[in-house]
Short mmCIF file of C-alpha atoms in Angstrom, two decimals:
data_model
loop_
_atom_site.label_atom_id
_atom_site.label_comp_id
_atom_site.label_asym_id
_atom_site.label_seq_id
_atom_site.Cartn_x
_atom_site.Cartn_y
_atom_site.Cartn_z
CA GLU R 1 -228.59 246.91 102.40
CA ALA R 2 -228.36 245.20 99.00
CA GLN R 3 -226.51 247.51 96.36
CA VAL R 4 -223.85 248.52 93.50
CA THR R 5 -221.79 251.65 94.08
CA GLN R 6 -219.36 253.98 91.96
CA ASN R 7 -216.13 256.12 92.00
CA PRO R 8 -217.08 259.13 91.59
CA ARG R 9 -221.05 259.99 89.98
CA TYR R 10 -219.10 263.57 88.68
CA LEU R 11 -215.50 263.64 87.03
CA ILE R 12 -214.20 266.60 84.98
CA THR R 13 -211.05 265.44 83.53
CA VAL R 14 -208.58 266.56 80.07
CA THR R 15 -208.08 264.59 77.39
CA GLY R 16 -204.69 262.30 77.60
CA LYS R 17 -205.48 262.26 81.65
CA LYS R 18 -205.66 259.02 82.91
CA LEU R 19 -208.73 257.64 84.98
CA THR R 20 -210.20 254.88 86.66
CA VAL R 21 -214.18 254.82 87.92
CA THR R 22 -214.72 252.09 90.70
CA CYS R 23 -217.28 249.81 91.00
CA SER R 24 -218.64 247.75 94.06
CA GLN R 25 -221.73 245.02 94.76
CA ASN R 26 -221.94 243.62 98.17
CA MET R 27 -224.81 240.89 96.14
CA ASN R 28 -221.50 238.34 95.78
CA HIS R 29 -222.54 238.32 91.67
CA GLU R 30 -220.42 236.40 89.10
CA TYR R 31 -221.63 238.51 86.26
CA MET R 32 -220.71 242.72 85.91
CA SER R 33 -220.55 244.90 83.22
CA TRP R 34 -220.80 248.64 82.26
CA TYR R 35 -222.36 250.88 80.30
CA ARG R 36 -222.66 253.21 78.80
CA GLN R 37 -225.41 255.62 77.32
CA ASP R 38 -225.53 258.13 75.07
CA PRO R 39 -228.81 260.11 73.68
CA GLY R 40 -230.69 258.71 71.39
CA LEU R 41 -228.47 255.26 72.01
CA GLY R 42 -229.78 253.48 74.90
CA LEU R 43 -227.02 251.72 76.83
CA ARG R 44 -223.68 251.07 75.27
CA GLN R 45 -222.32 247.44 76.39
CA ILE R 46 -218.51 247.99 77.41
CA TYR R 47 -216.92 245.10 78.60
CA TYR R 48 -217.85 242.22 81.21
CA SER R 49 -217.24 240.10 83.36
CA MET R 50 -217.94 236.08 84.19
CA ASN R 51 -216.26 235.83 86.85
CA VAL R 52 -212.73 237.24 88.44
CA GLU R 53 -210.37 236.85 86.27
CA VAL R 54 -211.98 236.85 83.51
CA THR R 55 -212.99 239.37 81.00
CA ASP R 56 -214.60 239.94 77.85
CA LYS R 57 -215.20 243.01 75.18
CA GLY R 58 -218.56 243.85 74.57
CA ASP R 59 -219.49 246.33 71.92
CA VAL R 60 -217.60 250.00 72.29
CA PRO R 61 -214.29 248.48 73.91
CA GLU R 62 -212.55 250.61 72.46
CA GLY R 63 -210.24 253.32 74.38
CA TYR R 64 -211.68 251.32 77.58
CA LYS R 65 -209.53 248.90 79.97
CA VAL R 66 -211.60 245.82 83.06
CA SER R 67 -209.95 244.17 85.88
CA ARG R 68 -211.44 241.28 87.86
CA LYS R 69 -209.23 240.49 90.59
CA GLU R 70 -212.16 240.54 92.79
CA LYS R 71 -215.25 239.37 92.90
CA ARG R 72 -216.69 241.99 94.55
CA ASN R 73 -214.92 245.48 92.37
CA PHE R 74 -214.24 245.73 88.74
CA PRO R 75 -213.12 248.25 87.99
CA LEU R 76 -213.27 250.55 84.31
CA ILE R 77 -209.58 252.47 83.52
CA LEU R 78 -209.75 255.32 80.87
CA GLU R 79 -206.16 254.98 79.61
CA SER R 80 -205.72 258.26 77.17
CA PRO R 81 -208.90 259.84 77.31
CA SER R 82 -210.22 261.17 74.54
CA PRO R 83 -213.64 263.74 74.55
CA ASN R 84 -215.59 261.72 72.51
CA GLN R 85 -215.46 259.21 75.93
CA THR R 86 -217.87 261.96 77.74
CA SER R 87 -220.77 259.88 78.55
CA LEU R 88 -222.81 258.38 81.69
CA TYR R 89 -221.88 255.24 82.38
CA PHE R 90 -222.94 252.39 84.31
CA CYS R 91 -221.72 250.14 86.23
CA ALA R 92 -224.63 246.75 86.78
CA SER R 93 -224.08 243.62 88.41
CA SER R 94 -225.98 240.16 88.82
CA ARG R 95 -226.12 236.44 89.54
CA GLN R 96 -226.75 232.96 86.87
CA LYS R 97 -230.28 233.79 87.60
CA PRO R 98 -232.69 235.36 87.94
CA TYR R 99 -229.83 236.90 85.51
CA GLU R 100 -232.02 240.69 85.42
CA GLN R 101 -229.14 243.28 86.21
CA TYR R 102 -228.97 245.70 88.85
CA PHE R 103 -227.13 248.54 87.93
CA GLY R 104 -224.77 251.67 90.14
CA PRO R 105 -226.56 255.12 90.51
CA GLY R 106 -223.82 256.55 87.12
CA THR R 107 -221.22 258.03 86.46
CA ARG R 108 -221.01 260.81 84.80
CA LEU R 109 -217.68 262.01 82.94
CA THR R 110 -217.61 264.94 80.86
CA VAL R 111 -214.00 265.35 78.99
CA THR R 112 -212.71 268.38 77.52
CA ALA G 1 -226.20 240.09 66.91
CA GLN G 2 -229.49 241.57 69.39
CA THR G 3 -230.66 244.46 67.90
CA VAL G 4 -233.89 246.20 69.95
CA THR G 5 -236.58 248.94 68.26
CA GLN G 6 -238.22 251.23 70.24
CA SER G 7 -239.99 253.12 67.79
CA GLN G 8 -241.64 255.61 69.82
CA PRO G 9 -239.37 258.51 70.99
CA GLU G 10 -241.34 260.77 73.16
CA MET G 11 -244.50 260.03 74.79
CA SER G 12 -247.40 260.81 77.28
CA VAL G 13 -250.50 260.17 79.16
CA GLN G 14 -252.16 261.79 81.05
CA GLU G 15 -252.90 261.14 84.62
CA ALA G 16 -255.13 257.77 86.19
CA GLU G 17 -255.03 256.81 81.54
CA THR G 18 -253.15 253.98 80.50
CA VAL G 19 -250.61 254.06 77.94
CA THR G 20 -248.35 251.19 76.13
CA LEU G 21 -244.46 251.77 74.71
CA SER G 22 -243.42 249.30 71.83
CA CYS G 23 -240.47 247.29 71.67
CA THR G 24 -239.74 245.00 68.84
CA TYR G 25 -236.09 242.70 68.87
CA ASP G 26 -234.14 240.35 66.25
CA THR G 27 -232.78 237.47 68.20
CA SER G 28 -231.72 234.15 66.25
CA GLU G 29 -232.03 232.64 69.52
CA ASN G 30 -234.91 231.30 70.84
CA ASN G 31 -234.28 231.53 74.13
CA TYR G 32 -234.42 234.88 76.70
CA TYR G 33 -234.77 236.92 77.85
CA LEU G 34 -236.11 240.83 78.18
CA PHE G 35 -236.72 243.31 80.18
CA TRP G 36 -237.79 246.07 81.28
CA TYR G 37 -235.62 248.58 82.56
CA LYS G 38 -236.92 252.63 83.53
CA GLN G 39 -235.17 255.93 84.34
CA PRO G 40 -236.40 258.33 86.65
CA PRO G 41 -234.86 261.45 86.74
CA SER G 42 -232.69 260.84 89.25
CA ARG G 43 -230.98 259.13 86.65
CA GLN G 44 -231.27 255.24 88.32
CA MET G 45 -231.43 251.90 86.44
CA ILE G 46 -234.60 249.83 87.84
CA LEU G 47 -236.32 247.73 86.70
CA VAL G 48 -239.84 247.13 86.40
CA ILE G 49 -241.12 244.10 84.58
CA ARG G 50 -239.44 240.89 83.03
CA GLN G 51 -239.95 237.94 81.17
CA GLU G 52 -238.77 234.73 79.97
CA ALA G 53 -238.92 233.96 76.43
CA TYR G 54 -240.18 230.32 77.51
CA LYS G 55 -243.05 231.25 79.26
CA GLN G 56 -246.37 231.71 76.87
CA GLN G 57 -247.83 233.04 79.82
CA ASN G 58 -247.50 237.65 79.83
CA ALA G 59 -245.83 238.97 82.75
CA THR G 60 -247.32 241.26 85.08
CA GLU G 61 -246.56 243.37 89.11
CA ASN G 62 -249.06 245.48 89.18
CA ARG G 63 -250.31 248.73 87.65
CA PHE G 64 -247.19 247.43 84.49
CA SER G 65 -248.23 244.42 82.11
CA VAL G 66 -246.35 243.12 79.03
CA ASN G 67 -248.05 241.86 75.16
CA PHE G 68 -245.79 239.47 74.15
CA GLN G 69 -245.94 237.89 71.25
CA LYS G 70 -242.90 235.79 70.13
CA ALA G 71 -243.02 235.19 66.71
CA ALA G 72 -243.55 238.56 65.97
CA LYS G 73 -240.72 239.57 68.27
CA SER G 74 -243.09 242.45 70.27
CA PHE G 75 -242.55 242.91 73.88
CA SER G 76 -244.84 246.26 74.23
CA LEU G 77 -245.46 247.69 77.86
CA LYS G 78 -248.48 248.33 79.68
CA ILE G 79 -248.59 250.71 82.11
CA SER G 80 -251.83 251.17 83.59
CA ASP G 81 -254.00 254.12 85.84
CA SER G 82 -250.53 256.45 85.00
CA GLN G 83 -248.62 258.49 87.68
CA LEU G 84 -246.61 261.48 88.01
CA GLY G 85 -243.42 258.92 89.02
CA ASP G 86 -243.69 257.35 85.85
CA THR G 87 -242.53 260.29 84.57
CA ALA G 88 -239.51 258.47 83.07
CA MET G 89 -237.08 257.59 79.88
CA TYR G 90 -237.80 253.60 79.50
CA PHE G 91 -235.81 251.17 78.37
CA CYS G 92 -236.47 247.48 76.45
CA ALA G 93 -233.30 244.73 76.92
CA PHE G 94 -232.39 241.49 75.90
CA THR G 95 -230.33 238.63 76.71
CA PRO G 96 -229.81 235.64 75.49
CA LEU G 97 -229.51 231.96 77.54
CA SER G 98 -227.81 229.86 74.83
CA SER G 99 -224.43 228.71 75.93
CA GLY G 100 -220.98 231.15 75.53
CA SER G 101 -223.76 234.55 74.86
CA ALA G 102 -222.10 235.77 78.38
CA ARG G 103 -225.29 237.03 78.90
CA GLN G 104 -224.80 240.81 77.27
CA LEU G 105 -227.26 242.95 77.87
CA THR G 106 -228.92 244.90 74.74
CA PHE G 107 -230.98 248.03 75.10
CA GLY G 108 -234.04 249.74 72.72
CA SER G 109 -232.67 253.35 72.46
CA GLY G 110 -235.60 253.98 74.95
CA THR G 111 -238.91 256.03 74.90
CA GLN G 112 -239.16 258.84 77.77
CA LEU G 113 -243.14 258.97 78.89
CA THR G 114 -244.51 261.46 80.12
CA VAL G 115 -247.67 261.73 82.33
CA LEU G 116 -249.21 264.95 83.24
CA PRO G 117 -251.44 266.04 85.06
#
């Protein structure tokens, strides 16, 4: 089954404790991206990657890191999480065409 | 920079009726795609419909259709014969196609649609 997977689905952590949210896709997509969703703000892009070893900042990259060492994986790293990073996070991927992005199931992160 | 505006935070419709969700966007791009995504209570983001800006014909997918007005930068979603399963948050989204745009996807703030029995 073609899909984007994220782990964990739920995470509660404390301020300053480094964490990684994994994202993997099995569709051989070139493009991958991370978004955060907050009430009243829709989804905002954090980072994206056009292909292996090619990453760039989205609209809200502060406090996040990413890497793209393999085509299928695109982990999101929070080196020192803070309470304002409490949010719902989505990973997505797409081909060059027809451009629509396929989303993972989401990761609910709470930082206390 | 692109912006997408959904001015209706909440809407409701009776089952079997028709409802239209509004979306406007602002861009200097000429080539782009527009999307409507649905997010039910499960939180999964599901693509509802896609419109290519260079196509004048409005996209349709079963009970879902759009009214795309390029000059007005308007992209509304019409849901016909509304069903209880249509209850969800609906997001309008925009992606430019110009080289170097990296196909960033810009979302509106969403419209919560409730279908009433």
